[in-house]
Coordinates of C-alpha atoms in Angstrom, one line a residue:
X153 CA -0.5 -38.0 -4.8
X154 CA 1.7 -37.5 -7.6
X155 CA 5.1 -37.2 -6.7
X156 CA 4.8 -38.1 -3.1
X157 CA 6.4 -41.6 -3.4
X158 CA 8.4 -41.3 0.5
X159 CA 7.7 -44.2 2.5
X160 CA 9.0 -42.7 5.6
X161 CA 6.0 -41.8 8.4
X162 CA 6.8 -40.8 12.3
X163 CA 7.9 -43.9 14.8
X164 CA 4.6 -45.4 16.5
X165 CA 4.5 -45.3 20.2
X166 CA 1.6 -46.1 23.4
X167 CA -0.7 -43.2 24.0
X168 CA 1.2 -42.6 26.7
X169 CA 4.6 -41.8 25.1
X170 CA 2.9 -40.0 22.6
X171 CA 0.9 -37.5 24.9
X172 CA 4.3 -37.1 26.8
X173 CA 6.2 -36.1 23.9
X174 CA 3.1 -33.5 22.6
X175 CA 2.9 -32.1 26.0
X176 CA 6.6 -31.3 25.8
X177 CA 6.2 -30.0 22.0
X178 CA 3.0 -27.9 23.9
X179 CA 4.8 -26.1 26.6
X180 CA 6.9 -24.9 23.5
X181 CA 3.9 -23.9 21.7
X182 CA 2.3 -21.8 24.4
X183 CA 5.5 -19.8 25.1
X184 CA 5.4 -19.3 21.5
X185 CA 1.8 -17.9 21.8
X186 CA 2.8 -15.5 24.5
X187 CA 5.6 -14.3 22.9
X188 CA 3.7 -13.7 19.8
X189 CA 1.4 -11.8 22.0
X190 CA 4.5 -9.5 23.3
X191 CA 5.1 -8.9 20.2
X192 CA 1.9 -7.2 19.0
X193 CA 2.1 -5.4 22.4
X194 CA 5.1 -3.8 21.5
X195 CA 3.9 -3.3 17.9
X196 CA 0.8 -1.4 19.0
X197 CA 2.9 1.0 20.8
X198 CA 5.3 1.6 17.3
X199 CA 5.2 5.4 15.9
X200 CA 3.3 6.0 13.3
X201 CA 4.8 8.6 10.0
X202 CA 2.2 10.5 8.2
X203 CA 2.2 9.6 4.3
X204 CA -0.2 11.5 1.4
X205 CA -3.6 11.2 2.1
X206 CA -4.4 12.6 -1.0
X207 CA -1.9 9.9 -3.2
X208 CA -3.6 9.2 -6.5
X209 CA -4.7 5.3 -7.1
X210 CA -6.3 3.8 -9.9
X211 CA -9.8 2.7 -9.1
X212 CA -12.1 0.3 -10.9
X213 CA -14.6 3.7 -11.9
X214 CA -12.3 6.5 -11.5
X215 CA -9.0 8.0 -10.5
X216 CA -9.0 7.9 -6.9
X217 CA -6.6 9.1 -3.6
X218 CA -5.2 6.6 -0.7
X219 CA -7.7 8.3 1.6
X220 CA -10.9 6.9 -0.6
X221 CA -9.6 3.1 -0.5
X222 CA -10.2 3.6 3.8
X223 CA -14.2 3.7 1.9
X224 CA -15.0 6.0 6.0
X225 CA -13.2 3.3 8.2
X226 CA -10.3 4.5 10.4
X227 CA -7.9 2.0 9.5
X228 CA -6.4 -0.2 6.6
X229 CA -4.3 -3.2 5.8
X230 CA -3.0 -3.3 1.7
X231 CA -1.5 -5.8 0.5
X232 CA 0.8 -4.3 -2.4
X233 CA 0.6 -6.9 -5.2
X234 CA 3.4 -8.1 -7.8
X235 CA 2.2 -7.9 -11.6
X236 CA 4.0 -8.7 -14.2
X237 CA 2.6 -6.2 -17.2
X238 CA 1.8 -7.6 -20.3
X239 CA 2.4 -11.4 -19.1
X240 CA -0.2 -14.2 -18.9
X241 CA -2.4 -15.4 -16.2
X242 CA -0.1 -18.8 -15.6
X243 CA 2.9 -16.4 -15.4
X244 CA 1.9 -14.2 -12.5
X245 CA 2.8 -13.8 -9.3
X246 CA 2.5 -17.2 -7.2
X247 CA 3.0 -16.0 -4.1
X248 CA 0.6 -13.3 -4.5
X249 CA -1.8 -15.4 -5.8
X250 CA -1.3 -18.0 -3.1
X251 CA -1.6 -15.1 -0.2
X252 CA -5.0 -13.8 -1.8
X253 CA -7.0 -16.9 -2.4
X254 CA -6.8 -17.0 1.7
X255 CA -8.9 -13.8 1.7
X256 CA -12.0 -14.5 2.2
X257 CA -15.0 -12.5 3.9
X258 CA -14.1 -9.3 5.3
X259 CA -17.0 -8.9 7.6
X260 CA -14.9 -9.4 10.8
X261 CA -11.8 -6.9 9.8
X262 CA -15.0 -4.6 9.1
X263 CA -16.4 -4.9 12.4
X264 CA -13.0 -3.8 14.2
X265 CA -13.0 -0.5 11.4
X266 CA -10.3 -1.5 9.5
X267 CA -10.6 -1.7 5.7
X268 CA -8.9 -4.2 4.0
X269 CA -7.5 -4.0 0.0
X270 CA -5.1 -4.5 -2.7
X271 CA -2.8 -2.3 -4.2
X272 CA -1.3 -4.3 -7.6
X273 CA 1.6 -2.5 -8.7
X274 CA 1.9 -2.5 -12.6
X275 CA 5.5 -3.8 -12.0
X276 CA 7.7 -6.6 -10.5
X277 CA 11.1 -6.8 -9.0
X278 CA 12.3 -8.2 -12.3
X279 CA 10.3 -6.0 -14.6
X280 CA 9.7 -2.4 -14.7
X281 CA 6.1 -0.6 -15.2
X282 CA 4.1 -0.9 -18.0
X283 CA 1.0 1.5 -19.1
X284 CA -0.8 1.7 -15.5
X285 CA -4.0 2.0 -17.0
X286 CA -3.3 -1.0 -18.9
X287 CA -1.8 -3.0 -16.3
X288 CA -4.4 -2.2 -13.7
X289 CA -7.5 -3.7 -16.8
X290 CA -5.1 -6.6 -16.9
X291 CA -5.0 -7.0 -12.7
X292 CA -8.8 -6.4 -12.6
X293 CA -9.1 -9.0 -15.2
X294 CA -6.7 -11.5 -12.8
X295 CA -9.1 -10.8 -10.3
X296 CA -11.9 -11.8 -11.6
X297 CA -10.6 -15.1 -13.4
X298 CA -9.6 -16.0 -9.3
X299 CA -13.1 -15.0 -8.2
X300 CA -11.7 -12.7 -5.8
X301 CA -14.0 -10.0 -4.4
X302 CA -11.9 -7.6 -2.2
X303 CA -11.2 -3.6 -3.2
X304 CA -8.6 -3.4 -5.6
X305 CA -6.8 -0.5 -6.8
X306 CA -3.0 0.5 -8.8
X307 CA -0.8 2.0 -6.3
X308 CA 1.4 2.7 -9.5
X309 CA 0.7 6.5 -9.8
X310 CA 2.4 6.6 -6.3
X311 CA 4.4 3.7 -5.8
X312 CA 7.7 5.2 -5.3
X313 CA 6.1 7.8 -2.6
X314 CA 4.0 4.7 -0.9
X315 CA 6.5 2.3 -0.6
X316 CA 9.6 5.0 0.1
X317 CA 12.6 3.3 0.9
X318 CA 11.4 -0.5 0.2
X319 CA 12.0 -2.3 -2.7
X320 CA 9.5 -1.6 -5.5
X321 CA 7.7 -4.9 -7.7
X322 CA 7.7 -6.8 -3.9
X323 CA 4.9 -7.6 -2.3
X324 CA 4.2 -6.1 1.5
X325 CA 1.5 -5.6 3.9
X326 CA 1.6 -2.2 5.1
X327 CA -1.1 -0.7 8.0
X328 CA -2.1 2.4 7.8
X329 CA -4.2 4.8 10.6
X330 CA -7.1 7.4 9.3
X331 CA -7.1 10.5 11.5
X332 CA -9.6 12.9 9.6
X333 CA -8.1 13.9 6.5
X334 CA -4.5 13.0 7.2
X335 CA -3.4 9.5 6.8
X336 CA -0.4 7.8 8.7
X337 CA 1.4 4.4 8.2
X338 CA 1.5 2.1 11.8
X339 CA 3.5 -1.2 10.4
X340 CA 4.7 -2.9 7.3
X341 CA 6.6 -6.1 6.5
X342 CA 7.3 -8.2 3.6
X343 CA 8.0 -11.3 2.1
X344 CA 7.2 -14.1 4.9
X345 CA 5.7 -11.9 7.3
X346 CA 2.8 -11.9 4.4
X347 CA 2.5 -15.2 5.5
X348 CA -0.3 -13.6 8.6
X349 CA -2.9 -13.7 5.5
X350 CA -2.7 -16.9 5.3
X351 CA -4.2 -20.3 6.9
X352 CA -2.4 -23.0 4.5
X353 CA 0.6 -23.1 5.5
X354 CA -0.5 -23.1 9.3
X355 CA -2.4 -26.1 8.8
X356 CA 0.0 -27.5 7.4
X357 CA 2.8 -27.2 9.8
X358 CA 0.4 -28.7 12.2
X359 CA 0.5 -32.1 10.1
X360 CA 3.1 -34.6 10.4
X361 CA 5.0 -33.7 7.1
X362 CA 4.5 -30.0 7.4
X363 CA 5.2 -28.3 3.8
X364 CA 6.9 -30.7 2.3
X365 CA 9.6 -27.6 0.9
X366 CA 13.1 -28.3 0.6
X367 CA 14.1 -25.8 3.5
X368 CA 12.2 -27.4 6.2
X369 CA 14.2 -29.2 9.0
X370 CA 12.3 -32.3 8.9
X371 CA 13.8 -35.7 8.7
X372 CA 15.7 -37.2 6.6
X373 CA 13.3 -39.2 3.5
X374 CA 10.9 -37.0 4.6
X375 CA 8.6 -35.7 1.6
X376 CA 9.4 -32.9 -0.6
X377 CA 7.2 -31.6 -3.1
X378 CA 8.9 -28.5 -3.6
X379 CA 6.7 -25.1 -3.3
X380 CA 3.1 -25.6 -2.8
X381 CA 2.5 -22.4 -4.6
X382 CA 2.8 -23.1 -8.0
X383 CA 1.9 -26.8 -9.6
X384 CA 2.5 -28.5 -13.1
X385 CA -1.9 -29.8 -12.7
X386 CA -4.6 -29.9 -10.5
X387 CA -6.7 -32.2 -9.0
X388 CA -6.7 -35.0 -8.5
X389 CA -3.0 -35.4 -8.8
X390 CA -1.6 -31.8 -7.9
X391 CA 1.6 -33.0 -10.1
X392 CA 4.1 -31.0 -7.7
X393 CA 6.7 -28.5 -9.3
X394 CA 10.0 -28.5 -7.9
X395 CA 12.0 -26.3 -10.4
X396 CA 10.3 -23.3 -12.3
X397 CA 9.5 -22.3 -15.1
X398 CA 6.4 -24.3 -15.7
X399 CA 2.7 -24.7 -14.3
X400 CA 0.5 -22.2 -12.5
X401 CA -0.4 -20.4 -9.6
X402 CA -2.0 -23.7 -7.4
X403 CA -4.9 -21.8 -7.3
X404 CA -5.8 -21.1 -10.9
X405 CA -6.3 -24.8 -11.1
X406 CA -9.6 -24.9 -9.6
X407 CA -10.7 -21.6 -11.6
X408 CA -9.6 -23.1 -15.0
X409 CA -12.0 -26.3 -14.0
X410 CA -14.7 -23.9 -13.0
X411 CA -14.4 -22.5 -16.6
X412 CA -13.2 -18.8 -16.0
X413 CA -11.5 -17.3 -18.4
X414 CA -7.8 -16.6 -17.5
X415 CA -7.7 -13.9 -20.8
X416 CA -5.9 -11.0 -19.1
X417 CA -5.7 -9.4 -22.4
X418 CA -2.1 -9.1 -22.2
X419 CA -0.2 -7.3 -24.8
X420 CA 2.5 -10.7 -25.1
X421 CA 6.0 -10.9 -23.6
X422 CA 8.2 -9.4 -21.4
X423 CA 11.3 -11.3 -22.8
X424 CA 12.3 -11.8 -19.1
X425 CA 12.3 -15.3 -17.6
X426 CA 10.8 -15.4 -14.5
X427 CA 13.0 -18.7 -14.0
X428 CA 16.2 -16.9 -13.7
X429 CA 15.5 -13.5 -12.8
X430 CA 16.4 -12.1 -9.0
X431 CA 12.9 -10.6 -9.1
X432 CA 11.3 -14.2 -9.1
X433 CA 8.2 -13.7 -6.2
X434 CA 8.7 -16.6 -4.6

């Protein structure tokens, strides 16, 4: 792989040693799995504040409320998506993108009644709104160029009631609870905690390089690829991308090579860098 030029690997040991060490690194694990567990005890018995059910969204037909997007199911996870208006497929949000193109089918999250959709949100933390009609056309565009299927809505009519208190133009997963016409948020996070859409970076911290990102502890001439996010190609090489601007979303790559068009229609440039900016998603 491009880029990956470390000769360094793990010590070799007997079977023995080995399974020692791993049973060691296990007992770890499992305490890790029970605590995780104690955790969404505690989480389940959170309070819950009522928000507006009847908060107007932007829907791919019509104008719509925050009670529709639950489409009859008593709960709903929405992932509040960073867009930068008027900018071009390769400029978007990584991170979103990365956190998306683990979501896959829904049938399971269904089967529990809980709804699951996106709420893009014609802005990011370095750039204000644009036009939320025109912003929302653009997202739905993004969508389809990534082949995504899930419901996806603009939160931007209400985004400073939704997100109250948080910091708008960042993505977060916020929970919500249907009871009849009134609607209630249960939980949010943000930033890593994002992180329980995805399967990637699991696997990968189950390998013996783990991410490869400059802020792991790992040893020393370990590989570093820098941010598996966003990439200068894709395959075969992946050329990695340790220092923005440049490349895409890692994800696009395989799009582009299916032959999707990445035209968002976007009106041209924000005249912000997303290199330098604070706002920068990832």
């Amino acid at each position: 792989m491009s880029g990956n030029t470390s000769e360094a690997q793990p010590s070799v040991v007997d079977r023995a040693t080995f399974e020692q060490q791993l049973e060691g690194l296990r007992a770890r694990e499992k305490a890790h799995t029970r605590e995780g567990d104690a955790i969404a005890a505690a989480r389940r018995r959170l309070p819950m504040v009522e928000v507006a059910a009847d908060s107007p969204l932007l829907g791919p037909d019509d104008p719509m409320t925050l009670l529709d997007a639950f489409e009859g199911r008593r709960q709903m996870i929405a992932y509040y998506f960073m867009w930068w208006p008027g900018r071009p497929a390769a400029e978007q949000c990584e991170g979103c993108t990365w956190v998306m193109s683990h979501v896959g089918e829904l049938a399971y999250l269904h089967s529990r009644d809980i709804t699951f959709a996106v709420f893009c949100q014609g802005r990011n933390t370095a750039y204000g709104f644009g036009d939320a009609q025109t912003s929302y056309e653009e997202s739905l565009r993004y969508r389809a160029f990534m082949g995504w299927t899930m419901p996806w809505y603009s939160a931007q009519p209400s985004l400073e009631s939704l997100l109250v208190g948080r910091e708008l133009g960042l993505f977060h997963l916020v929970c919500y609870l249907r009871d009849g016409d009134r609607v209630f948020e249960t939980y949010w996070t943000k930033r890593r905690g994002a992180e329980a859409v995805d399967y990637s970076y699991a696997l990968m911290d189950l390998t013996a390089f783990g991410r490869q990102e400059g802020w792991e502890d790992s040893p020393v001439d370990w590989p570093r690829l820098g941010h598996a996010t966003r990439t200068l190609g894709g395959a075969p090489d992946w050329p990695p991308l340790r220092e923005w601007p440049g490349g895409r979303p890692t994800a696009q790559w395989p799009c582009l090579d299916a032959g999707r068009s990445d035209d968002l229609g976007a009106t041209g440039s924000t005249g912000v860098d997303p290199a330098t900016e604070p706002g920068h998603c990832h």
